[in-house]
Amino acid sequence: MAPSSPQPQARQAASASRRAGVIPVERWFWFLAEENAQGIALPVTLLFALLVRWCVALHGYSGQGSPPLYGDYEAQRHWMELTWYFYDLSYWGLDYPPLTAFQSWACGWVAHLINPSWVALDRSRGIETHTSKLFMRSTVLVLEALIYVPAVVLLFQSRQIQANWIVKQAAIFSVLLQPCLILIDHGHFQYNAVMLGFLVWTVYFAAREQYLVMAACFCCSLMFKQMALYFAPAVFAFLLAKCFRSPYGVRLFVQLGLVVIVTFGVMLLPWMGSSAQLQQILFRVFPVARGLYEDKVANVWCAVNVAVKLRSMFAAPVLLRLAAAATSVAFAPSCIHLFLAVKRAASGQALVAADAVKLLCYALVNCSLAFFLFSFQVHEKSILLPLAPALLLIHEEPWAVNWFVQVALFSMYPLLFKDGLQIPYWVMAVGWSMLRSCPACPADKRTPLAVLNAQWVSTLVMVAIHVANMYVPPPPSLPDLYVVLNVVFSCTMFVLFFAYFNYRQLTLSLVRVRTTRSKKKDN
């Protein structure tokens, strides 16, 4: 057989050299590109994401076989049988905004068509038949496929994401396979992908400069789960800054106000006839009587409580004001910077669309992290909120986002342990690390050596806590020792990520273009 020519050999060597410098998940898309098989990239990603979600759904969920209240799974099912804010509040009273009520009503209507026993009022409490579980798991998959998945795909395939095809496809794969959202929605059982999907649509329409649709999408996110308030200051700062664009700023401001009023009004319409109903919705959505926090969560208040018992020292109203003040101070620099950077369009120096979206994503991360770390009544699952916009920056901040996902997953381990999700937790934690090269596969040459070493140290700390938790019983006087260690370590890491992402936003190099208005002034 004749030896191959030097030119193909050189091309193969060059291709192998390029592949060696990328993270493992990108090598798959390199292979598809070299084989001219780009057309199967997205379908394979979607099918693999579906397979992983369904495998996780085969495991336990919140409250499985645990009467009398069961858990979040039963809460979501129970809301499908009533969709009302007054009915038997001692048994999972509805405590989310109206769009969740509409979603629960729609799912309950479909369930009633298939098998009325799944949602029979009162008589179906605690139902855990195979078919009812299959239906409930399917609703999460369908809603995520309809709202979250297309938003992620369209955003990363848009021109505003400045990256090549391989990086974009790897980003889509990574966002759809990030373990935290999968384990919470398809394992623990919730519908966070709907809220986060509307957030991604918000960013997508910001990239397309369709600000009225952007506002409507964010209103949908906020009216699905009140935790979307974590993003509200950043979105408000962005849209308000856009209203300073003369001569159309006042018109945009009025239009945005009308969009918000109409969107909220439509969703609240079934309850508009009764002030008592509206007050009940507000009371259920913001249950401040629960206190500063309930379960141990990796935010500042819970970590500080290890040494300073804030809940014993101060009344709940004082802690509420303290949390509000601390949260406002924490998110203010990011939102002010976002507002000023976007507002400069009024003086004729508009940001290019790609940089405007990048800046918005950084602000969303920083604002939501500020809420997670300092706000009142935070849950373990709330770390999904800052993770969502952070993942939209995965092509810009590969090592930071990879590391952030790892720590966020570790912080939720006590919750996942209670749900019997240890096996999917470990499979997805190791799988994410191997695919994203952080830090078990140090082939990513873009990661600074100091960062890689720090990642190794943090990984060893997390593994050490896990091993001790499995093999070394805590002392009787400290039964929650390992949970507290998890909280303190994770909170410390989140504070460092908060400082890093703020630094990245405030030092971001932005490209500006001269607007028509500035050129007219010069002439």
Short mmCIF file of C-alpha atoms in Angstrom, two decimals:
data_model
loop_
_atom_site.label_atom_id
_atom_site.label_comp_id
_atom_site.label_asym_id
_atom_site.label_seq_id
_atom_site.Cartn_x
_atom_site.Cartn_y
_atom_site.Cartn_z
CA MET A 1 0.00 0.00 0.00
CA ALA A 2 1.34 3.40 -0.95
CA PRO A 3 2.05 5.76 1.94
CA SER A 4 -0.35 8.66 2.36
CA SER A 5 0.75 11.96 0.96
CA PRO A 6 2.46 14.48 3.27
CA GLN A 7 -0.29 17.08 2.78
CA PRO A 8 -3.15 15.01 4.29
CA GLN A 9 -0.76 13.89 7.02
CA ALA A 10 0.00 17.52 7.83
CA ARG A 11 -3.69 18.38 7.93
CA GLN A 12 -4.40 15.44 10.22
CA ALA A 13 -1.54 16.43 12.52
CA ALA A 14 -2.77 20.02 12.63
CA SER A 15 -6.32 18.86 13.36
CA ALA A 16 -5.13 16.55 16.14
CA SER A 17 -3.10 19.40 17.62
CA ARG A 18 -6.13 21.69 17.66
CA ARG A 19 -8.31 19.02 19.24
CA ALA A 20 -5.72 18.41 21.96
CA GLY A 21 -6.14 21.96 23.19
CA VAL A 22 -9.90 21.86 23.66
CA ILE A 23 -12.09 20.44 26.38
CA PRO A 24 -13.41 16.87 25.94
CA VAL A 25 -16.96 17.83 24.99
CA GLU A 26 -15.63 20.00 22.14
CA ARG A 27 -13.69 17.09 20.69
CA TRP A 28 -16.95 15.36 19.79
CA PHE A 29 -18.02 18.37 17.73
CA TRP A 30 -14.55 18.58 16.18
CA PHE A 31 -15.07 15.00 15.00
CA LEU A 32 -18.49 15.83 13.53
CA ALA A 33 -17.08 18.86 11.74
CA GLU A 34 -14.23 16.85 10.24
CA GLU A 35 -16.67 14.18 9.06
CA ASN A 36 -19.04 16.78 7.58
CA ALA A 37 -21.74 15.51 9.94
CA GLN A 38 -22.71 18.80 11.55
CA GLY A 39 -26.36 18.11 10.82
CA ILE A 40 -26.61 15.42 13.48
CA ALA A 41 -24.95 17.49 16.23
CA LEU A 42 -28.08 19.14 17.63
CA PRO A 43 -30.38 16.08 17.35
CA VAL A 44 -27.80 13.90 19.14
CA THR A 45 -27.43 16.54 21.88
CA LEU A 46 -31.19 16.75 22.37
CA LEU A 47 -31.64 12.98 22.42
CA PHE A 48 -28.79 12.51 24.89
CA ALA A 49 -30.20 15.27 27.12
CA LEU A 50 -33.59 13.54 27.02
CA LEU A 51 -32.02 10.17 27.91
CA VAL A 52 -30.16 11.62 30.90
CA ARG A 53 -33.29 13.32 32.20
CA TRP A 54 -35.35 10.15 31.90
CA CYS A 55 -32.66 8.10 33.66
CA VAL A 56 -32.65 10.56 36.57
CA ALA A 57 -36.45 10.42 36.65
CA LEU A 58 -36.25 6.68 37.40
CA HIS A 59 -34.85 7.45 40.86
CA GLY A 60 -36.43 8.96 43.95
CA TYR A 61 -38.15 12.29 44.42
CA SER A 62 -39.07 14.68 47.18
CA GLY A 63 -41.30 13.04 49.78
CA GLN A 64 -41.53 9.64 48.15
CA GLY A 65 -43.42 7.32 50.50
CA SER A 66 -43.26 9.83 53.38
CA PRO A 67 -46.76 10.63 54.72
CA PRO A 68 -48.57 12.68 55.81
CA LEU A 69 -47.34 15.61 53.67
CA TYR A 70 -44.99 13.72 51.39
CA GLY A 71 -42.90 16.41 49.62
CA ASP A 72 -42.52 18.75 46.64
CA TYR A 73 -43.68 16.03 44.24
CA GLU A 74 -46.99 15.76 46.07
CA ALA A 75 -47.25 19.56 46.30
CA GLN A 76 -46.99 19.91 42.52
CA ARG A 77 -49.51 17.09 41.97
CA HIS A 78 -51.87 18.47 44.61
CA TRP A 79 -51.95 21.88 42.93
CA MET A 80 -53.15 20.18 39.75
CA GLU A 81 -56.29 19.05 41.57
CA LEU A 82 -57.27 22.46 42.96
CA THR A 83 -55.35 25.48 41.55
CA TRP A 84 -56.68 27.73 44.30
CA TYR A 85 -55.08 29.95 46.92
CA PHE A 86 -57.47 29.34 49.84
CA TYR A 87 -58.13 25.60 49.92
CA ASP A 88 -56.76 23.66 52.95
CA LEU A 89 -53.57 25.67 53.38
CA SER A 90 -52.22 23.17 55.91
CA TYR A 91 -51.78 20.66 53.08
CA TRP A 92 -49.50 22.26 50.48
CA GLY A 93 -51.32 25.53 49.93
CA LEU A 94 -50.43 27.05 46.57
CA ASP A 95 -47.55 29.49 47.16
CA TYR A 96 -46.44 30.45 43.65
CA PRO A 97 -47.74 33.22 41.34
CA PRO A 98 -50.67 32.82 38.92
CA LEU A 99 -48.74 31.44 35.92
CA THR A 100 -47.88 28.39 38.03
CA ALA A 101 -51.57 28.11 38.83
CA PHE A 102 -52.39 28.13 35.10
CA GLN A 103 -49.71 25.51 34.44
CA SER A 104 -51.05 23.33 37.25
CA TRP A 105 -54.60 23.72 35.95
CA ALA A 106 -53.55 22.74 32.40
CA CYS A 107 -51.63 19.68 33.61
CA GLY A 108 -54.53 18.73 35.89
CA TRP A 109 -56.97 19.03 32.99
CA VAL A 110 -54.85 16.66 30.87
CA ALA A 111 -54.46 14.29 33.82
CA HIS A 112 -58.22 14.23 34.34
CA LEU A 113 -58.74 13.30 30.69
CA ILE A 114 -56.32 10.37 30.99
CA ASN A 115 -57.15 9.10 34.49
CA PRO A 116 -59.35 11.17 36.85
CA SER A 117 -58.08 9.28 39.90
CA TRP A 118 -54.69 11.01 39.57
CA VAL A 119 -56.20 14.38 40.48
CA ALA A 120 -59.38 13.48 42.37
CA LEU A 121 -59.80 16.24 44.97
CA ASP A 122 -58.65 15.04 48.41
CA ARG A 123 -59.00 11.34 47.48
CA SER A 124 -55.77 11.37 45.44
CA ARG A 125 -53.51 12.66 48.19
CA GLY A 126 -50.24 10.75 48.28
CA ILE A 127 -50.99 8.76 45.12
CA GLU A 128 -47.81 7.11 43.85
CA THR A 129 -48.94 4.64 41.21
CA HIS A 130 -46.61 3.84 38.33
CA THR A 131 -48.85 5.54 35.77
CA SER A 132 -49.34 8.71 37.83
CA LYS A 133 -45.58 9.04 38.32
CA LEU A 134 -45.04 8.50 34.59
CA PHE A 135 -47.48 11.31 33.85
CA MET A 136 -45.92 13.69 36.37
CA ARG A 137 -42.39 13.04 35.10
CA SER A 138 -43.59 13.56 31.54
CA THR A 139 -45.07 16.98 32.33
CA VAL A 140 -41.65 18.24 33.44
CA LEU A 141 -40.02 16.94 30.25
CA VAL A 142 -42.66 18.40 27.95
CA LEU A 143 -42.69 21.85 29.54
CA GLU A 144 -38.89 22.02 29.52
CA ALA A 145 -38.82 20.94 25.87
CA LEU A 146 -41.37 23.60 24.94
CA ILE A 147 -39.90 26.57 26.83
CA TYR A 148 -36.33 26.10 28.06
CA VAL A 149 -34.67 24.00 25.36
CA PRO A 150 -35.60 26.10 22.29
CA ALA A 151 -34.57 29.30 24.08
CA VAL A 152 -31.10 27.90 24.84
CA VAL A 153 -30.63 26.59 21.29
CA LEU A 154 -31.77 29.78 19.57
CA LEU A 155 -29.71 32.03 21.83
CA PHE A 156 -26.45 30.16 21.27
CA GLN A 157 -27.10 29.84 17.54
CA SER A 158 -27.72 33.57 17.19
CA ARG A 159 -25.17 35.95 15.75
CA GLN A 160 -24.88 37.79 19.06
CA ILE A 161 -22.96 34.84 20.54
CA GLN A 162 -19.51 35.47 19.13
CA ALA A 163 -18.01 32.00 18.85
CA ASN A 164 -17.41 29.36 16.20
CA TRP A 165 -19.74 26.45 15.48
CA ILE A 166 -17.84 23.98 17.68
CA VAL A 167 -17.86 26.26 20.74
CA LYS A 168 -21.56 27.06 20.26
CA GLN A 169 -22.55 23.41 19.99
CA ALA A 170 -20.44 22.52 23.03
CA ALA A 171 -22.13 25.36 24.94
CA ILE A 172 -25.61 24.10 24.01
CA PHE A 173 -24.60 20.58 25.07
CA SER A 174 -23.20 21.84 28.39
CA VAL A 175 -26.17 24.05 29.26
CA LEU A 176 -28.68 21.31 28.52
CA LEU A 177 -26.63 18.73 30.45
CA GLN A 178 -25.73 20.82 33.50
CA PRO A 179 -26.50 18.53 36.45
CA CYS A 180 -28.08 20.93 38.96
CA LEU A 181 -31.24 21.73 37.02
CA ILE A 182 -31.67 18.10 35.88
CA LEU A 183 -31.37 16.72 39.41
CA ILE A 184 -33.77 19.25 40.90
CA ASP A 185 -36.45 19.25 38.19
CA HIS A 186 -36.32 15.61 37.09
CA GLY A 187 -35.09 14.10 40.35
CA HIS A 188 -36.29 16.14 43.32
CA PHE A 189 -39.24 17.22 41.12
CA GLN A 190 -40.03 20.81 40.24
CA TYR A 191 -40.64 23.00 37.19
CA ASN A 192 -37.76 25.47 37.48
CA ALA A 193 -36.95 25.07 33.77
CA VAL A 194 -40.13 26.99 32.92
CA MET A 195 -39.10 30.03 34.95
CA LEU A 196 -35.50 29.82 33.72
CA GLY A 197 -36.67 29.23 30.17
CA PHE A 198 -38.55 32.51 30.20
CA LEU A 199 -35.38 34.15 31.52
CA VAL A 200 -33.36 32.78 28.58
CA TRP A 201 -36.06 34.05 26.22
CA THR A 202 -35.65 37.43 27.95
CA VAL A 203 -31.94 37.44 27.10
CA TYR A 204 -32.65 36.19 23.57
CA PHE A 205 -35.03 39.03 22.77
CA ALA A 206 -32.62 41.50 24.38
CA ALA A 207 -30.05 40.24 21.88
CA ARG A 208 -32.52 40.83 19.06
CA GLU A 209 -33.32 44.30 20.46
CA GLN A 210 -37.02 43.42 20.76
CA TYR A 211 -37.52 45.03 24.14
CA LEU A 212 -41.31 44.77 24.41
CA VAL A 213 -41.21 41.00 23.91
CA MET A 214 -38.26 40.88 26.30
CA ALA A 215 -40.34 42.59 28.99
CA ALA A 216 -43.27 40.24 28.40
CA CYS A 217 -41.01 37.19 28.73
CA PHE A 218 -39.56 38.42 32.00
CA CYS A 219 -43.05 39.11 33.34
CA CYS A 220 -43.89 35.48 32.53
CA SER A 221 -40.81 34.32 34.42
CA LEU A 222 -41.76 36.46 37.40
CA MET A 223 -45.38 35.32 37.32
CA PHE A 224 -44.33 31.68 37.23
CA LYS A 225 -42.09 31.82 40.30
CA GLN A 226 -41.53 34.81 42.53
CA MET A 227 -37.82 33.93 42.83
CA ALA A 228 -37.39 35.53 39.41
CA LEU A 229 -37.28 38.75 41.44
CA TYR A 230 -33.61 37.85 41.81
CA PHE A 231 -33.20 39.08 38.22
CA ALA A 232 -35.59 42.04 38.36
CA PRO A 233 -33.10 44.84 39.25
CA ALA A 234 -30.80 43.89 36.37
CA VAL A 235 -33.62 43.61 33.84
CA PHE A 236 -35.11 46.90 35.07
CA ALA A 237 -31.74 48.69 34.82
CA PHE A 238 -31.21 47.38 31.28
CA LEU A 239 -34.64 48.36 29.99
CA LEU A 240 -34.66 51.71 31.79
CA ALA A 241 -31.32 52.58 30.22
CA LYS A 242 -32.76 51.75 26.80
CA CYS A 243 -35.51 54.29 27.46
CA PHE A 244 -32.94 57.09 27.35
CA ARG A 245 -32.49 56.62 23.63
CA SER A 246 -33.78 59.83 22.08
CA PRO A 247 -36.12 60.48 20.31
CA TYR A 248 -37.90 57.19 21.01
CA GLY A 249 -37.11 56.80 24.71
CA VAL A 250 -40.37 58.16 26.11
CA ARG A 251 -42.41 56.08 23.69
CA LEU A 252 -40.46 52.93 24.66
CA PHE A 253 -40.97 53.71 28.36
CA VAL A 254 -44.74 54.00 27.89
CA GLN A 255 -44.87 50.86 25.75
CA LEU A 256 -42.90 48.87 28.31
CA GLY A 257 -45.23 50.04 31.08
CA LEU A 258 -48.26 48.95 29.06
CA VAL A 259 -46.72 45.56 28.31
CA VAL A 260 -46.05 44.94 32.00
CA ILE A 261 -49.54 46.05 33.05
CA VAL A 262 -51.26 43.98 30.36
CA THR A 263 -49.15 40.86 31.04
CA PHE A 264 -49.73 41.01 34.77
CA GLY A 265 -53.39 41.91 34.28
CA VAL A 266 -54.10 38.94 32.01
CA MET A 267 -52.52 36.51 34.47
CA LEU A 268 -54.35 38.00 37.45
CA LEU A 269 -57.67 38.28 35.62
CA PRO A 270 -59.38 35.25 37.24
CA TRP A 271 -58.80 36.78 40.68
CA MET A 272 -59.48 40.42 39.83
CA GLY A 273 -63.02 40.36 41.16
CA SER A 274 -61.98 39.92 44.80
CA SER A 275 -59.51 42.00 46.78
CA ALA A 276 -59.36 39.16 49.31
CA GLN A 277 -58.14 36.81 46.59
CA LEU A 278 -55.46 39.26 45.45
CA GLN A 279 -54.31 39.76 49.04
CA GLN A 280 -54.18 36.00 49.54
CA ILE A 281 -52.00 35.59 46.44
CA LEU A 282 -49.60 38.22 47.78
CA PHE A 283 -49.57 36.59 51.20
CA ARG A 284 -48.94 33.11 49.79
CA VAL A 285 -46.24 34.27 47.35
CA PHE A 286 -44.25 36.17 50.00
CA PRO A 287 -44.44 34.10 53.23
CA VAL A 288 -42.20 36.30 55.37
CA ALA A 289 -43.50 34.60 58.51
CA ARG A 290 -41.25 31.62 57.75
CA GLY A 291 -38.23 33.49 59.04
CA LEU A 292 -34.76 34.29 57.75
CA TYR A 293 -34.28 30.73 56.49
CA GLU A 294 -35.69 27.26 57.09
CA ASP A 295 -33.36 24.45 56.08
CA LYS A 296 -29.62 24.92 56.09
CA VAL A 297 -28.67 26.75 52.90
CA ALA A 298 -25.28 27.94 51.67
CA ASN A 299 -25.90 31.67 51.99
CA VAL A 300 -24.37 34.26 54.28
CA TRP A 301 -27.09 34.27 56.95
CA CYS A 302 -27.00 30.52 57.48
CA ALA A 303 -23.19 30.44 57.47
CA VAL A 304 -22.95 33.34 59.92
CA ASN A 305 -25.50 31.63 62.16
CA VAL A 306 -22.86 28.99 62.95
CA ALA A 307 -21.13 31.57 65.15
CA VAL A 308 -23.77 34.30 65.62
CA LYS A 309 -27.35 33.20 66.28
CA LEU A 310 -29.10 35.96 64.38
CA ARG A 311 -32.56 34.41 64.57
CA SER A 312 -32.37 34.35 68.36
CA MET A 313 -30.96 37.86 68.65
CA PHE A 314 -33.41 39.72 66.38
CA ALA A 315 -37.10 39.59 65.57
CA ALA A 316 -38.19 38.56 62.07
CA PRO A 317 -39.10 42.14 60.94
CA VAL A 318 -35.61 43.35 61.90
CA LEU A 319 -33.98 40.51 60.01
CA LEU A 320 -36.20 41.23 57.02
CA ARG A 321 -35.00 44.83 56.89
CA LEU A 322 -31.40 43.74 57.43
CA ALA A 323 -31.62 41.23 54.58
CA ALA A 324 -33.26 43.79 52.27
CA ALA A 325 -30.56 46.38 52.99
CA ALA A 326 -27.69 43.91 52.56
CA THR A 327 -29.14 42.58 49.30
CA SER A 328 -29.63 46.07 47.89
CA VAL A 329 -26.07 47.07 48.72
CA ALA A 330 -24.77 43.86 47.15
CA PHE A 331 -26.52 44.14 43.78
CA ALA A 332 -26.30 47.94 43.44
CA PRO A 333 -22.79 48.19 41.86
CA SER A 334 -23.60 45.69 39.14
CA CYS A 335 -26.96 47.22 38.26
CA ILE A 336 -25.64 50.80 38.32
CA HIS A 337 -22.76 49.80 36.04
CA LEU A 338 -25.19 48.07 33.67
CA PHE A 339 -27.47 51.10 33.58
CA LEU A 340 -24.68 53.57 32.91
CA ALA A 341 -23.02 51.41 30.27
CA VAL A 342 -26.26 50.93 28.31
CA LYS A 343 -27.47 54.51 28.87
CA ARG A 344 -24.50 55.94 27.02
CA ALA A 345 -26.46 55.24 23.86
CA ALA A 346 -28.19 58.54 24.62
CA SER A 347 -24.92 60.34 23.95
CA GLY A 348 -24.41 58.53 20.67
CA GLN A 349 -22.19 55.63 21.74
CA ALA A 350 -24.39 52.54 21.54
CA LEU A 351 -23.10 49.15 22.64
CA VAL A 352 -22.96 46.53 19.94
CA ALA A 353 -25.69 43.96 20.50
CA ALA A 354 -23.27 41.16 21.43
CA ASP A 355 -21.63 43.22 24.17
CA ALA A 356 -24.98 44.46 25.47
CA VAL A 357 -26.13 40.86 25.90
CA LYS A 358 -22.84 39.86 27.53
CA LEU A 359 -23.11 42.75 29.96
CA LEU A 360 -26.73 41.85 30.75
CA CYS A 361 -25.74 38.24 31.51
CA TYR A 362 -22.98 39.32 33.90
CA ALA A 363 -25.42 41.64 35.68
CA LEU A 364 -28.01 38.87 35.94
CA VAL A 365 -25.41 36.59 37.54
CA ASN A 366 -24.28 39.22 40.01
CA CYS A 367 -27.78 40.40 40.90
CA SER A 368 -29.13 36.89 41.47
CA LEU A 369 -26.03 35.86 43.46
CA ALA A 370 -26.54 38.91 45.67
CA PHE A 371 -30.11 37.78 46.35
CA PHE A 372 -29.03 34.20 47.00
CA LEU A 373 -26.31 35.24 49.45
CA PHE A 374 -28.14 37.98 51.36
CA SER A 375 -31.90 37.90 50.85
CA PHE A 376 -34.63 36.72 53.21
CA GLN A 377 -35.93 33.13 53.08
CA VAL A 378 -33.58 31.47 50.56
CA HIS A 379 -33.86 27.79 49.63
CA GLU A 380 -31.11 25.37 48.57
CA LYS A 381 -32.64 25.14 45.10
CA SER A 382 -32.34 28.90 44.61
CA ILE A 383 -28.73 28.51 43.48
CA LEU A 384 -30.27 27.48 40.15
CA LEU A 385 -31.09 31.14 39.52
CA PRO A 386 -27.53 32.55 39.37
CA LEU A 387 -26.44 29.36 37.59
CA ALA A 388 -28.83 30.00 34.69
CA PRO A 389 -27.31 33.29 33.42
CA ALA A 390 -23.81 32.08 34.35
CA LEU A 391 -24.25 29.16 31.96
CA LEU A 392 -25.07 31.64 29.20
CA LEU A 393 -21.48 32.87 29.67
CA ILE A 394 -19.92 29.41 29.49
CA HIS A 395 -18.13 30.24 26.23
CA GLU A 396 -16.76 33.44 27.83
CA GLU A 397 -15.94 32.07 31.30
CA PRO A 398 -15.33 28.33 30.83
CA TRP A 399 -13.33 27.57 33.97
CA ALA A 400 -15.35 29.87 36.25
CA VAL A 401 -18.71 28.50 35.13
CA ASN A 402 -17.50 24.88 35.30
CA TRP A 403 -16.26 25.40 38.82
CA PHE A 404 -19.43 27.26 39.81
CA VAL A 405 -21.56 24.33 38.65
CA GLN A 406 -19.46 21.88 40.67
CA VAL A 407 -19.78 23.86 43.90
CA ALA A 408 -23.50 24.51 43.33
CA LEU A 409 -24.09 20.80 42.89
CA PHE A 410 -22.14 20.05 46.07
CA SER A 411 -24.17 22.64 48.00
CA MET A 412 -27.39 20.79 47.14
CA TYR A 413 -26.15 17.38 48.21
CA PRO A 414 -27.99 17.34 51.61
CA LEU A 415 -31.27 17.94 49.77
CA LEU A 416 -30.53 15.33 47.10
CA PHE A 417 -29.42 12.84 49.76
CA LYS A 418 -32.82 13.07 51.44
CA ASP A 419 -34.46 12.31 48.08
CA GLY A 420 -32.34 9.18 47.52
CA LEU A 421 -30.54 10.70 44.53
CA GLN A 422 -26.99 9.74 45.53
CA ILE A 423 -26.32 7.62 42.42
CA PRO A 424 -27.43 10.24 39.85
CA TYR A 425 -25.62 12.88 41.92
CA TRP A 426 -22.27 11.08 41.66
CA VAL A 427 -22.72 10.06 38.02
CA MET A 428 -23.56 13.59 36.93
CA ALA A 429 -20.90 15.23 39.11
CA VAL A 430 -18.15 13.03 37.67
CA GLY A 431 -19.60 13.21 34.17
CA TRP A 432 -19.73 17.00 34.21
CA SER A 433 -16.14 17.22 35.44
CA MET A 434 -14.87 14.85 32.78
CA LEU A 435 -16.75 16.48 29.91
CA ARG A 436 -15.91 20.04 30.91
CA SER A 437 -12.30 19.29 31.92
CA CYS A 438 -12.64 20.84 35.35
CA PRO A 439 -10.39 19.79 37.04
CA ALA A 440 -10.12 16.03 36.57
CA CYS A 441 -9.00 16.36 32.94
CA PRO A 442 -6.55 19.29 32.88
CA ALA A 443 -6.34 19.35 29.08
CA ASP A 444 -7.99 22.75 28.86
CA LYS A 445 -4.93 24.91 28.27
CA ARG A 446 -6.98 28.09 28.61
CA THR A 447 -7.39 27.51 32.34
CA PRO A 448 -4.70 29.34 34.37
CA LEU A 449 -2.49 27.01 36.39
CA ALA A 450 -3.32 28.79 39.66
CA VAL A 451 -7.02 28.35 38.98
CA LEU A 452 -6.53 24.69 38.12
CA ASN A 453 -4.67 24.12 41.39
CA ALA A 454 -7.38 25.93 43.35
CA GLN A 455 -10.01 23.77 41.66
CA TRP A 456 -8.11 20.65 42.68
CA VAL A 457 -7.99 21.88 46.29
CA SER A 458 -11.71 22.67 46.36
CA THR A 459 -12.52 19.30 44.78
CA LEU A 460 -10.45 17.49 47.40
CA VAL A 461 -12.26 19.40 50.16
CA MET A 462 -15.66 18.42 48.75
CA VAL A 463 -14.61 14.78 48.36
CA ALA A 464 -13.19 14.75 51.89
CA ILE A 465 -16.49 16.01 53.32
CA HIS A 466 -18.37 13.35 51.36
CA VAL A 467 -16.04 10.54 52.52
CA ALA A 468 -16.20 11.68 56.15
CA ASN A 469 -19.97 11.88 55.92
CA MET A 470 -20.12 8.27 54.68
CA TYR A 471 -17.60 6.66 57.04
CA VAL A 472 -17.12 8.87 60.11
CA PRO A 473 -20.24 9.36 62.26
CA PRO A 474 -20.58 12.92 63.57
CA PRO A 475 -20.36 13.40 67.35
CA PRO A 476 -23.72 13.21 69.15
CA SER A 477 -23.42 16.85 70.16
CA LEU A 478 -23.02 17.90 66.48
CA PRO A 479 -25.43 15.75 64.46
CA ASP A 480 -25.46 18.24 61.54
CA LEU A 481 -21.68 18.62 61.40
CA TYR A 482 -21.27 17.64 57.75
CA VAL A 483 -24.23 19.69 56.59
CA VAL A 484 -22.78 22.73 58.35
CA LEU A 485 -19.37 22.10 56.78
CA ASN A 486 -21.10 21.93 53.40
CA VAL A 487 -22.85 25.23 54.08
CA VAL A 488 -19.74 27.08 55.24
CA PHE A 489 -17.54 25.81 52.40
CA SER A 490 -20.15 26.40 49.68
CA CYS A 491 -21.02 29.86 50.98
CA THR A 492 -17.35 30.84 51.01
CA MET A 493 -17.00 29.71 47.41
CA PHE A 494 -20.15 31.55 46.34
CA VAL A 495 -18.84 34.76 47.89
CA LEU A 496 -15.63 34.33 45.89
CA PHE A 497 -17.62 33.72 42.69
CA PHE A 498 -19.70 36.80 43.47
CA ALA A 499 -16.54 38.91 43.77
CA TYR A 500 -15.08 37.41 40.59
CA PHE A 501 -18.15 37.94 38.39
CA ASN A 502 -18.53 41.52 39.67
CA TYR A 503 -14.89 42.16 38.83
CA ARG A 504 -15.38 40.68 35.37
CA GLN A 505 -18.40 42.86 34.71
CA LEU A 506 -16.84 46.09 35.96
CA THR A 507 -13.66 45.52 33.91
CA LEU A 508 -15.38 44.25 30.79
CA SER A 509 -13.97 45.66 27.57
CA LEU A 510 -16.96 46.95 25.61
CA VAL A 511 -17.18 47.82 21.93
CA ARG A 512 -19.21 50.88 21.04
CA VAL A 513 -20.45 52.15 17.71
CA ARG A 514 -21.42 55.69 16.84
CA THR A 515 -25.13 56.13 16.43
CA THR A 516 -26.92 58.14 13.77
CA ARG A 517 -27.67 60.82 16.34
CA SER A 518 -24.00 61.40 17.17
CA LYS A 519 -23.08 61.65 13.49
CA LYS A 520 -25.79 64.26 12.95
CA LYS A 521 -24.39 66.28 15.88
CA ASP A 522 -20.91 66.20 14.34
CA ASN A 523 -22.24 67.34 10.98
#
